[in-house]
Amino acid sequence: MGFREEIDTHKLPKHVAVIMDGNGRWAKGKGKMRVFGHHNGVLSVRDVVEGAGELGIKYLTLYTFSAENWNRPKYEVTAIMELLISTINKEIKKLMENNVRLNTIGDIDKLPEKCYVELKNAVEKTSANTGLVLTLALSYSSRREITDAAKAIAAKVEKGLIKAEDVDEALFAQHLHTADMPDPELLIRTSGEYRISNFLLWQIAYAELYFTDKLWPDFRREDLFEAILDYQKRERRFGLISEQIN
Ligand code: FPP
Protein backbone atom coordinates (compact mmCIF):
# COMPACT_ATOMS: atom_id res chain seq x y z
CA MET A 1 0.00 0.00 0.00
CA GLY A 2 1.32 3.47 -0.87
CA PHE A 3 1.37 6.41 1.55
CA ARG A 4 -1.59 7.95 -0.31
CA GLU A 5 -3.95 5.11 0.63
CA GLU A 6 -2.97 5.28 4.30
CA ILE A 7 -3.81 8.97 4.65
CA ASP A 8 -6.99 9.84 6.56
CA THR A 9 -8.51 12.49 4.29
CA HIS A 10 -10.72 13.71 7.17
CA LYS A 11 -7.65 14.71 9.14
CA LEU A 12 -5.66 16.57 6.54
CA PRO A 13 -3.66 19.63 7.48
CA LYS A 14 -5.46 22.60 5.94
CA HIS A 15 -2.24 24.41 5.27
CA VAL A 16 1.12 22.88 4.35
CA ALA A 17 4.19 25.10 3.98
CA VAL A 18 7.39 23.98 2.29
CA ILE A 19 10.97 25.21 2.40
CA MET A 20 12.21 23.89 -0.95
CA ASP A 21 15.92 23.43 -0.43
CA GLY A 22 18.76 21.63 -2.14
CA ASN A 23 18.44 22.56 -5.81
CA GLY A 24 22.06 23.73 -5.98
CA ARG A 25 23.47 20.62 -4.28
CA TRP A 26 21.33 18.36 -6.46
CA ALA A 27 22.80 19.95 -9.60
CA LYS A 28 26.33 19.91 -8.23
CA GLY A 29 25.98 16.22 -7.47
CA LYS A 30 25.31 15.70 -11.16
CA GLY A 31 28.22 17.88 -12.21
CA LYS A 32 25.85 20.58 -13.51
CA MET A 33 25.31 24.28 -12.91
CA ARG A 34 23.09 25.31 -9.98
CA VAL A 35 20.46 26.65 -12.37
CA PHE A 36 19.94 23.09 -13.66
CA GLY A 37 18.78 22.26 -10.14
CA HIS A 38 16.24 25.10 -10.15
CA HIS A 39 14.86 23.91 -13.51
CA ASN A 40 14.37 20.44 -12.09
CA GLY A 41 12.95 21.95 -8.92
CA VAL A 42 10.08 23.23 -11.02
CA LEU A 43 9.14 19.62 -11.88
CA SER A 44 8.86 18.92 -8.16
CA VAL A 45 6.73 22.04 -7.70
CA ARG A 46 4.36 20.85 -10.42
CA ASP A 47 4.06 17.34 -9.00
CA VAL A 48 3.62 18.48 -5.39
CA VAL A 49 1.00 21.09 -6.37
CA GLU A 50 -0.96 18.42 -8.26
CA GLY A 51 -0.62 15.96 -5.40
CA ALA A 52 -1.75 18.51 -2.81
CA GLY A 53 -4.75 19.51 -4.92
CA GLU A 54 -5.73 15.91 -5.56
CA LEU A 55 -5.59 15.08 -1.87
CA GLY A 56 -7.74 18.06 -0.92
CA ILE A 57 -5.16 20.23 0.85
CA LYS A 58 -6.60 23.74 0.93
CA TYR A 59 -3.43 25.86 1.25
CA LEU A 60 0.09 25.14 0.01
CA THR A 61 2.76 27.77 0.59
CA LEU A 62 6.16 27.45 -1.10
CA TYR A 63 9.26 29.36 -0.02
CA THR A 64 10.38 30.23 -3.53
CA PHE A 65 12.71 33.20 -3.09
CA SER A 66 13.76 34.77 0.19
CA ALA A 67 14.63 38.43 0.71
CA GLU A 68 18.19 37.17 1.40
CA ASN A 69 18.32 35.33 -1.94
CA TRP A 70 18.79 38.69 -3.72
CA ASN A 71 22.43 38.47 -2.55
CA ARG A 72 23.12 35.39 -4.68
CA PRO A 73 25.25 35.79 -7.84
CA LYS A 74 23.42 37.99 -10.34
CA TYR A 75 23.21 35.28 -13.03
CA GLU A 76 21.47 32.92 -10.59
CA VAL A 77 18.97 35.56 -9.48
CA THR A 78 18.24 36.40 -13.14
CA ALA A 79 17.84 32.71 -14.00
CA ILE A 80 15.37 32.15 -11.12
CA MET A 81 13.32 35.21 -12.16
CA GLU A 82 13.22 34.01 -15.78
CA LEU A 83 12.25 30.55 -14.61
CA LEU A 84 9.45 32.05 -12.59
CA ILE A 85 8.10 33.92 -15.62
CA SER A 86 8.34 30.94 -17.97
CA THR A 87 6.79 28.61 -15.37
CA ILE A 88 3.82 30.90 -14.77
CA ASN A 89 3.30 31.16 -18.53
CA LYS A 90 3.51 27.42 -19.00
CA GLU A 91 1.43 26.45 -15.98
CA ILE A 92 -1.39 29.00 -16.00
CA LYS A 93 -3.59 26.77 -18.15
CA LYS A 94 -3.03 23.85 -15.78
CA LEU A 95 -3.76 26.04 -12.75
CA MET A 96 -7.09 27.03 -14.31
CA GLU A 97 -7.94 23.41 -15.22
CA ASN A 98 -7.12 22.29 -11.68
CA ASN A 99 -9.05 25.16 -10.06
CA VAL A 100 -5.89 26.44 -8.29
CA ARG A 101 -5.82 30.00 -6.98
CA LEU A 102 -2.38 31.57 -7.14
CA ASN A 103 -1.35 33.93 -4.36
CA THR A 104 1.89 35.59 -3.25
CA ILE A 105 3.43 36.79 -0.01
CA GLY A 106 6.57 38.90 0.29
CA ASP A 107 7.74 42.16 -1.23
CA ILE A 108 6.82 41.27 -4.79
CA ASP A 109 7.18 44.87 -5.95
CA LYS A 110 10.94 44.25 -5.63
CA LEU A 111 10.78 41.65 -8.42
CA PRO A 112 11.78 42.62 -11.96
CA GLU A 113 8.90 44.42 -13.68
CA LYS A 114 8.09 41.60 -16.13
CA CYS A 115 8.02 39.07 -13.34
CA TYR A 116 5.82 41.33 -11.20
CA VAL A 117 3.36 41.93 -14.05
CA GLU A 118 3.14 38.22 -14.99
CA LEU A 119 2.53 37.28 -11.39
CA LYS A 120 -0.12 39.93 -10.86
CA ASN A 121 -1.90 38.78 -14.03
CA ALA A 122 -1.79 35.14 -12.98
CA VAL A 123 -3.07 36.00 -9.48
CA GLU A 124 -5.89 38.00 -11.04
CA LYS A 125 -6.74 35.33 -13.62
CA THR A 126 -6.97 32.57 -11.00
CA SER A 127 -8.68 34.71 -8.35
CA ALA A 128 -12.10 33.07 -8.73
CA ASN A 129 -10.76 29.51 -8.49
CA THR A 130 -12.01 27.67 -5.43
CA GLY A 131 -9.59 24.74 -5.08
CA LEU A 132 -6.05 24.74 -3.71
CA VAL A 133 -4.62 28.14 -2.78
CA LEU A 134 -1.01 28.04 -3.97
CA THR A 135 1.02 30.78 -2.32
CA LEU A 136 4.51 31.60 -3.55
CA ALA A 137 6.67 33.40 -1.00
CA LEU A 138 8.79 35.75 -3.08
CA SER A 139 11.31 38.27 -1.82
CA TYR A 140 9.94 37.13 1.52
CA SER A 141 11.37 37.81 4.97
CA SER A 142 9.30 36.88 7.98
CA ARG A 143 11.06 39.38 10.26
CA ARG A 144 10.32 42.14 7.75
CA GLU A 145 6.69 41.03 7.51
CA ILE A 146 6.40 41.19 11.32
CA THR A 147 8.19 44.55 11.49
CA ASP A 148 5.92 45.96 8.76
CA ALA A 149 2.86 44.73 10.65
CA ALA A 150 4.10 46.44 13.84
CA LYS A 151 4.69 49.65 11.87
CA ALA A 152 1.21 49.57 10.30
CA ILE A 153 -0.40 48.96 13.70
CA ALA A 154 1.65 51.74 15.32
CA ALA A 155 0.54 54.12 12.55
CA LYS A 156 -3.12 53.25 13.24
CA VAL A 157 -2.62 53.88 16.95
CA GLU A 158 -0.92 57.18 16.17
CA LYS A 159 -3.88 58.23 14.01
CA GLY A 160 -6.29 57.25 16.78
CA LEU A 161 -7.93 54.53 14.63
CA ILE A 162 -7.26 51.89 17.28
CA LYS A 163 -6.07 51.92 20.88
CA ALA A 164 -2.82 50.27 21.99
CA GLU A 165 -4.81 47.96 24.26
CA ASP A 166 -6.80 46.71 21.24
CA VAL A 167 -3.65 45.09 19.86
CA ASP A 168 -3.94 41.35 20.36
CA GLU A 169 -2.77 38.26 18.46
CA ALA A 170 -5.77 38.25 16.13
CA LEU A 171 -5.31 41.91 15.19
CA PHE A 172 -1.58 41.39 14.70
CA ALA A 173 -2.19 38.38 12.43
CA GLN A 174 -4.54 40.49 10.32
CA HIS A 175 -1.62 42.76 9.47
CA LEU A 176 0.57 39.95 8.13
CA HIS A 177 0.74 38.97 4.46
CA THR A 178 -1.05 35.76 5.42
CA ALA A 179 -4.06 37.59 6.89
CA ASP A 180 -6.61 35.56 4.92
CA MET A 181 -5.02 32.14 5.51
CA PRO A 182 -5.06 29.72 8.41
CA ASP A 183 -1.67 29.02 10.03
CA PRO A 184 0.24 26.05 8.58
CA GLU A 185 -0.17 22.87 10.60
CA LEU A 186 2.73 21.23 8.79
CA LEU A 187 6.05 22.71 7.68
CA ILE A 188 8.30 20.59 5.48
CA ARG A 189 11.96 21.33 4.78
CA THR A 190 13.98 19.32 2.30
CA SER A 191 17.73 18.74 1.94
CA GLY A 192 18.66 17.68 5.46
CA GLU A 193 18.90 21.21 6.87
CA TYR A 194 17.23 21.85 10.22
CA ARG A 195 16.48 25.56 9.99
CA ILE A 196 13.48 27.82 9.51
CA SER A 197 15.43 30.49 7.57
CA ASN A 198 13.17 33.46 8.31
CA PHE A 199 10.03 31.73 6.96
CA LEU A 200 6.56 32.27 8.53
CA LEU A 201 8.00 32.73 12.03
CA TRP A 202 4.72 33.97 13.51
CA GLN A 203 2.51 31.55 11.61
CA ILE A 204 4.35 28.30 12.51
CA ALA A 205 3.96 28.76 16.28
CA TYR A 206 2.17 25.39 16.54
CA ALA A 207 3.14 23.78 13.23
CA GLU A 208 4.53 20.26 13.14
CA LEU A 209 8.01 20.34 11.60
CA TYR A 210 9.05 17.67 9.12
CA PHE A 211 12.58 17.41 7.82
CA THR A 212 13.73 15.12 5.04
CA ASP A 213 17.18 14.50 3.56
CA LYS A 214 15.74 14.45 0.05
CA LEU A 215 16.89 17.34 -2.10
CA TRP A 216 14.04 19.39 -3.53
CA PRO A 217 14.36 18.18 -7.17
CA ASP A 218 13.96 14.60 -5.88
CA PHE A 219 10.87 15.43 -3.81
CA ARG A 220 7.61 14.25 -5.38
CA ARG A 221 3.95 13.90 -4.35
CA GLU A 222 4.70 10.52 -2.70
CA ASP A 223 7.12 12.35 -0.40
CA LEU A 224 4.43 14.90 0.41
CA PHE A 225 2.04 12.05 1.22
CA GLU A 226 4.71 10.47 3.46
CA ALA A 227 5.11 13.77 5.33
CA ILE A 228 1.34 14.09 5.78
CA LEU A 229 1.10 10.56 7.09
CA ASP A 230 3.87 11.30 9.57
CA TYR A 231 1.96 14.43 10.63
CA GLN A 232 -1.21 12.37 11.15
CA LYS A 233 0.63 10.02 13.50
CA ARG A 234 1.69 12.84 15.78
CA GLU A 235 -0.28 14.06 18.75
CA ARG A 236 -0.83 17.80 18.63
CA ARG A 237 -1.23 19.03 22.20
CA PHE A 238 -1.12 22.84 21.92
CA GLY A 239 0.31 23.06 25.43
CA LEU A 240 -2.28 20.65 26.93
CA ILE A 241 -1.60 17.15 28.27
CA SER A 242 -2.40 13.96 26.43
CA GLU A 243 -5.49 13.10 28.55
CA GLN A 244 -7.06 16.49 27.77
CA ILE A 245 -6.82 15.81 24.04
CA ASN A 246 -8.19 12.26 24.01
C1 FPP B 1 16.62 26.33 -2.82
O1 FPP B 1 17.68 25.56 -3.27
C2 FPP B 1 15.81 26.80 -3.92
C3 FPP B 1 15.62 28.12 -4.26
C4 FPP B 1 16.22 29.25 -3.54
C5 FPP B 1 14.80 28.49 -5.41
C6 FPP B 1 13.49 27.77 -5.50
C7 FPP B 1 13.02 27.88 -6.88
C8 FPP B 1 12.46 26.90 -7.58
C9 FPP B 1 12.14 25.55 -7.05
C10 FPP B 1 12.12 27.14 -8.97
C11 FPP B 1 11.04 28.12 -9.24
C12 FPP B 1 9.80 27.85 -8.52
C13 FPP B 1 8.56 28.10 -8.97
C14 FPP B 1 7.43 28.06 -8.03
C15 FPP B 1 8.28 28.42 -10.36
P1 FPP B 1 19.13 26.13 -3.10
O2 FPP B 1 19.51 26.84 -4.34
O3 FPP B 1 19.23 26.94 -1.86
O4 FPP B 1 19.96 24.80 -2.96
P2 FPP B 1 21.31 24.59 -2.15
O5 FPP B 1 20.97 24.77 -0.70
O6 FPP B 1 21.67 23.17 -2.48
O7 FPP B 1 22.31 25.57 -2.64
GROMACS .gro file of C-alpha atoms and ligand atoms in nm:
model
  270
    1MET     CA    1   0.000   0.000   0.000
    2GLY     CA    2   0.132   0.347  -0.087
    3PHE     CA    3   0.137   0.641   0.155
    4ARG     CA    4  -0.159   0.795  -0.031
    5GLU     CA    5  -0.395   0.511   0.063
    6GLU     CA    6  -0.297   0.528   0.430
    7ILE     CA    7  -0.381   0.897   0.465
    8ASP     CA    8  -0.699   0.984   0.656
    9THR     CA    9  -0.851   1.249   0.429
   10HIS     CA   10  -1.072   1.371   0.717
   11LYS     CA   11  -0.765   1.471   0.914
   12LEU     CA   12  -0.566   1.657   0.654
   13PRO     CA   13  -0.366   1.963   0.748
   14LYS     CA   14  -0.546   2.260   0.594
   15HIS     CA   15  -0.224   2.441   0.527
   16VAL     CA   16   0.112   2.288   0.435
   17ALA     CA   17   0.419   2.510   0.398
   18VAL     CA   18   0.739   2.398   0.229
   19ILE     CA   19   1.097   2.521   0.240
   20MET     CA   20   1.221   2.389  -0.095
   21ASP     CA   21   1.592   2.343  -0.043
   22GLY     CA   22   1.876   2.163  -0.214
   23ASN     CA   23   1.844   2.256  -0.581
   24GLY     CA   24   2.206   2.373  -0.598
   25ARG     CA   25   2.347   2.062  -0.428
   26TRP     CA   26   2.133   1.836  -0.646
   27ALA     CA   27   2.280   1.995  -0.960
   28LYS     CA   28   2.633   1.991  -0.823
   29GLY     CA   29   2.598   1.622  -0.747
   30LYS     CA   30   2.531   1.570  -1.116
   31GLY     CA   31   2.822   1.788  -1.221
   32LYS     CA   32   2.585   2.058  -1.351
   33MET     CA   33   2.531   2.428  -1.291
   34ARG     CA   34   2.309   2.531  -0.998
   35VAL     CA   35   2.046   2.665  -1.237
   36PHE     CA   36   1.994   2.309  -1.366
   37GLY     CA   37   1.878   2.226  -1.014
   38HIS     CA   38   1.624   2.510  -1.015
   39HIS     CA   39   1.486   2.391  -1.351
   40ASN     CA   40   1.437   2.044  -1.209
   41GLY     CA   41   1.295   2.195  -0.892
   42VAL     CA   42   1.008   2.323  -1.102
   43LEU     CA   43   0.914   1.962  -1.188
   44SER     CA   44   0.886   1.892  -0.816
   45VAL     CA   45   0.673   2.204  -0.770
   46ARG     CA   46   0.436   2.085  -1.042
   47ASP     CA   47   0.406   1.734  -0.900
   48VAL     CA   48   0.362   1.848  -0.539
   49VAL     CA   49   0.100   2.109  -0.637
   50GLU     CA   50  -0.096   1.842  -0.826
   51GLY     CA   51  -0.062   1.596  -0.540
   52ALA     CA   52  -0.175   1.851  -0.281
   53GLY     CA   53  -0.475   1.951  -0.492
   54GLU     CA   54  -0.573   1.591  -0.556
   55LEU     CA   55  -0.559   1.508  -0.187
   56GLY     CA   56  -0.774   1.806  -0.092
   57ILE     CA   57  -0.516   2.023   0.085
   58LYS     CA   58  -0.660   2.374   0.093
   59TYR     CA   59  -0.343   2.586   0.125
   60LEU     CA   60   0.009   2.514   0.001
   61THR     CA   61   0.276   2.777   0.059
   62LEU     CA   62   0.616   2.745  -0.110
   63TYR     CA   63   0.926   2.936  -0.002
   64THR     CA   64   1.038   3.023  -0.353
   65PHE     CA   65   1.271   3.320  -0.309
   66SER     CA   66   1.376   3.477   0.019
   67ALA     CA   67   1.463   3.843   0.071
   68GLU     CA   68   1.819   3.717   0.140
   69ASN     CA   69   1.832   3.533  -0.194
   70TRP     CA   70   1.879   3.869  -0.372
   71ASN     CA   71   2.243   3.847  -0.255
   72ARG     CA   72   2.312   3.539  -0.468
   73PRO     CA   73   2.525   3.579  -0.784
   74LYS     CA   74   2.342   3.799  -1.034
   75TYR     CA   75   2.321   3.528  -1.303
   76GLU     CA   76   2.147   3.292  -1.059
   77VAL     CA   77   1.897   3.556  -0.948
   78THR     CA   78   1.824   3.640  -1.314
   79ALA     CA   79   1.784   3.271  -1.400
   80ILE     CA   80   1.537   3.215  -1.112
   81MET     CA   81   1.332   3.521  -1.216
   82GLU     CA   82   1.322   3.401  -1.578
   83LEU     CA   83   1.225   3.055  -1.461
   84LEU     CA   84   0.945   3.205  -1.259
   85ILE     CA   85   0.810   3.392  -1.562
   86SER     CA   86   0.834   3.094  -1.797
   87THR     CA   87   0.679   2.861  -1.537
   88ILE     CA   88   0.382   3.090  -1.477
   89ASN     CA   89   0.330   3.116  -1.853
   90LYS     CA   90   0.351   2.742  -1.900
   91GLU     CA   91   0.143   2.645  -1.598
   92ILE     CA   92  -0.139   2.900  -1.600
   93LYS     CA   93  -0.359   2.677  -1.815
   94LYS     CA   94  -0.303   2.385  -1.578
   95LEU     CA   95  -0.376   2.604  -1.275
   96MET     CA   96  -0.709   2.703  -1.431
   97GLU     CA   97  -0.794   2.341  -1.522
   98ASN     CA   98  -0.712   2.229  -1.168
   99ASN     CA   99  -0.905   2.516  -1.006
  100VAL     CA  100  -0.589   2.644  -0.829
  101ARG     CA  101  -0.582   3.000  -0.698
  102LEU     CA  102  -0.238   3.157  -0.714
  103ASN     CA  103  -0.135   3.393  -0.436
  104THR     CA  104   0.189   3.559  -0.325
  105ILE     CA  105   0.343   3.679  -0.001
  106GLY     CA  106   0.657   3.890   0.029
  107ASP     CA  107   0.774   4.216  -0.123
  108ILE     CA  108   0.682   4.127  -0.479
  109ASP     CA  109   0.718   4.487  -0.595
  110LYS     CA  110   1.094   4.425  -0.563
  111LEU     CA  111   1.078   4.165  -0.842
  112PRO     CA  112   1.178   4.262  -1.196
  113GLU     CA  113   0.890   4.442  -1.368
  114LYS     CA  114   0.809   4.160  -1.613
  115CYS     CA  115   0.802   3.907  -1.334
  116TYR     CA  116   0.582   4.133  -1.120
  117VAL     CA  117   0.336   4.193  -1.405
  118GLU     CA  118   0.314   3.822  -1.499
  119LEU     CA  119   0.253   3.728  -1.139
  120LYS     CA  120  -0.012   3.993  -1.086
  121ASN     CA  121  -0.190   3.878  -1.403
  122ALA     CA  122  -0.179   3.514  -1.298
  123VAL     CA  123  -0.307   3.600  -0.948
  124GLU     CA  124  -0.589   3.800  -1.104
  125LYS     CA  125  -0.674   3.533  -1.362
  126THR     CA  126  -0.697   3.257  -1.100
  127SER     CA  127  -0.868   3.471  -0.835
  128ALA     CA  128  -1.210   3.307  -0.873
  129ASN     CA  129  -1.076   2.951  -0.849
  130THR     CA  130  -1.201   2.767  -0.543
  131GLY     CA  131  -0.959   2.474  -0.508
  132LEU     CA  132  -0.605   2.474  -0.371
  133VAL     CA  133  -0.462   2.814  -0.278
  134LEU     CA  134  -0.101   2.804  -0.397
  135THR     CA  135   0.102   3.078  -0.232
  136LEU     CA  136   0.451   3.160  -0.355
  137ALA     CA  137   0.667   3.340  -0.100
  138LEU     CA  138   0.879   3.575  -0.308
  139SER     CA  139   1.131   3.827  -0.182
  140TYR     CA  140   0.994   3.713   0.152
  141SER     CA  141   1.137   3.781   0.497
  142SER     CA  142   0.930   3.688   0.798
  143ARG     CA  143   1.106   3.938   1.026
  144ARG     CA  144   1.032   4.214   0.775
  145GLU     CA  145   0.669   4.103   0.751
  146ILE     CA  146   0.640   4.119   1.132
  147THR     CA  147   0.819   4.455   1.149
  148ASP     CA  148   0.592   4.596   0.876
  149ALA     CA  149   0.286   4.473   1.065
  150ALA     CA  150   0.410   4.644   1.384
  151LYS     CA  151   0.469   4.965   1.187
  152ALA     CA  152   0.121   4.957   1.030
  153ILE     CA  153  -0.040   4.896   1.370
  154ALA     CA  154   0.165   5.174   1.532
  155ALA     CA  155   0.054   5.412   1.255
  156LYS     CA  156  -0.312   5.325   1.324
  157VAL     CA  157  -0.262   5.388   1.695
  158GLU     CA  158  -0.092   5.718   1.617
  159LYS     CA  159  -0.388   5.823   1.401
  160GLY     CA  160  -0.629   5.725   1.678
  161LEU     CA  161  -0.793   5.453   1.463
  162ILE     CA  162  -0.726   5.189   1.728
  163LYS     CA  163  -0.607   5.192   2.088
  164ALA     CA  164  -0.282   5.027   2.199
  165GLU     CA  165  -0.481   4.796   2.426
  166ASP     CA  166  -0.680   4.671   2.124
  167VAL     CA  167  -0.365   4.509   1.986
  168ASP     CA  168  -0.394   4.135   2.036
  169GLU     CA  169  -0.277   3.826   1.846
  170ALA     CA  170  -0.577   3.825   1.613
  171LEU     CA  171  -0.531   4.191   1.519
  172PHE     CA  172  -0.158   4.139   1.470
  173ALA     CA  173  -0.219   3.838   1.243
  174GLN     CA  174  -0.454   4.049   1.032
  175HIS     CA  175  -0.162   4.276   0.947
  176LEU     CA  176   0.057   3.995   0.813
  177HIS     CA  177   0.074   3.897   0.446
  178THR     CA  178  -0.105   3.576   0.542
  179ALA     CA  179  -0.406   3.759   0.689
  180ASP     CA  180  -0.661   3.556   0.492
  181MET     CA  181  -0.502   3.214   0.551
  182PRO     CA  182  -0.506   2.972   0.841
  183ASP     CA  183  -0.167   2.902   1.003
  184PRO     CA  184   0.024   2.605   0.858
  185GLU     CA  185  -0.017   2.287   1.060
  186LEU     CA  186   0.273   2.123   0.879
  187LEU     CA  187   0.605   2.271   0.768
  188ILE     CA  188   0.830   2.059   0.548
  189ARG     CA  189   1.196   2.133   0.478
  190THR     CA  190   1.398   1.932   0.230
  191SER     CA  191   1.773   1.874   0.194
  192GLY     CA  192   1.866   1.768   0.546
  193GLU     CA  193   1.890   2.121   0.687
  194TYR     CA  194   1.723   2.185   1.022
  195ARG     CA  195   1.648   2.556   0.999
  196ILE     CA  196   1.348   2.782   0.951
  197SER     CA  197   1.543   3.049   0.757
  198ASN     CA  198   1.317   3.346   0.831
  199PHE     CA  199   1.003   3.173   0.696
  200LEU     CA  200   0.656   3.227   0.853
  201LEU     CA  201   0.800   3.273   1.203
  202TRP     CA  202   0.472   3.397   1.351
  203GLN     CA  203   0.251   3.155   1.161
  204ILE     CA  204   0.435   2.830   1.251
  205ALA     CA  205   0.396   2.876   1.628
  206TYR     CA  206   0.217   2.539   1.654
  207ALA     CA  207   0.314   2.378   1.323
  208GLU     CA  208   0.453   2.026   1.314
  209LEU     CA  209   0.801   2.034   1.160
  210TYR     CA  210   0.905   1.767   0.912
  211PHE     CA  211   1.258   1.741   0.782
  212THR     CA  212   1.373   1.512   0.504
  213ASP     CA  213   1.718   1.450   0.356
  214LYS     CA  214   1.574   1.445   0.005
  215LEU     CA  215   1.689   1.734  -0.210
  216TRP     CA  216   1.404   1.939  -0.353
  217PRO     CA  217   1.436   1.818  -0.717
  218ASP     CA  218   1.396   1.460  -0.588
  219PHE     CA  219   1.087   1.543  -0.381
  220ARG     CA  220   0.761   1.425  -0.538
  221ARG     CA  221   0.395   1.390  -0.435
  222GLU     CA  222   0.470   1.052  -0.270
  223ASP     CA  223   0.712   1.235  -0.040
  224LEU     CA  224   0.443   1.490   0.041
  225PHE     CA  225   0.204   1.205   0.122
  226GLU     CA  226   0.471   1.047   0.346
  227ALA     CA  227   0.511   1.377   0.533
  228ILE     CA  228   0.134   1.409   0.578
  229LEU     CA  229   0.110   1.056   0.709
  230ASP     CA  230   0.387   1.130   0.957
  231TYR     CA  231   0.196   1.443   1.063
  232GLN     CA  232  -0.121   1.237   1.115
  233LYS     CA  233   0.063   1.002   1.350
  234ARG     CA  234   0.169   1.284   1.578
  235GLU     CA  235  -0.028   1.406   1.875
  236ARG     CA  236  -0.083   1.780   1.863
  237ARG     CA  237  -0.123   1.903   2.220
  238PHE     CA  238  -0.112   2.284   2.192
  239GLY     CA  239   0.031   2.306   2.543
  240LEU     CA  240  -0.228   2.065   2.693
  241ILE     CA  241  -0.160   1.715   2.827
  242SER     CA  242  -0.240   1.396   2.643
  243GLU     CA  243  -0.549   1.310   2.855
  244GLN     CA  244  -0.706   1.649   2.777
  245ILE     CA  245  -0.682   1.581   2.404
  246ASN     CA  246  -0.819   1.226   2.401
  247FPP     C1  247   1.662   2.633  -0.282
  247FPP     O1  248   1.768   2.556  -0.327
  247FPP     C2  249   1.581   2.680  -0.392
  247FPP     C3  250   1.562   2.812  -0.426
  247FPP     C4  251   1.622   2.925  -0.354
  247FPP     C5  252   1.480   2.849  -0.541
  247FPP     C6  253   1.349   2.777  -0.550
  247FPP     C7  254   1.302   2.788  -0.688
  247FPP     C8  255   1.246   2.690  -0.758
  247FPP     C9  256   1.214   2.555  -0.705
  247FPP    C10  257   1.212   2.714  -0.897
  247FPP    C11  258   1.104   2.812  -0.924
  247FPP    C12  259   0.980   2.785  -0.852
  247FPP    C13  260   0.856   2.810  -0.897
  247FPP    C14  261   0.743   2.806  -0.803
  247FPP    C15  262   0.828   2.842  -1.036
  247FPP     P1  263   1.913   2.613  -0.310
  247FPP     O2  264   1.951   2.684  -0.434
  247FPP     O3  265   1.923   2.694  -0.186
  247FPP     O4  266   1.996   2.480  -0.296
  247FPP     P2  267   2.131   2.459  -0.215
  247FPP     O5  268   2.097   2.477  -0.070
  247FPP     O6  269   2.167   2.317  -0.248
  247FPP     O7  270   2.231   2.557  -0.264
   0.00000   0.00000   0.00000
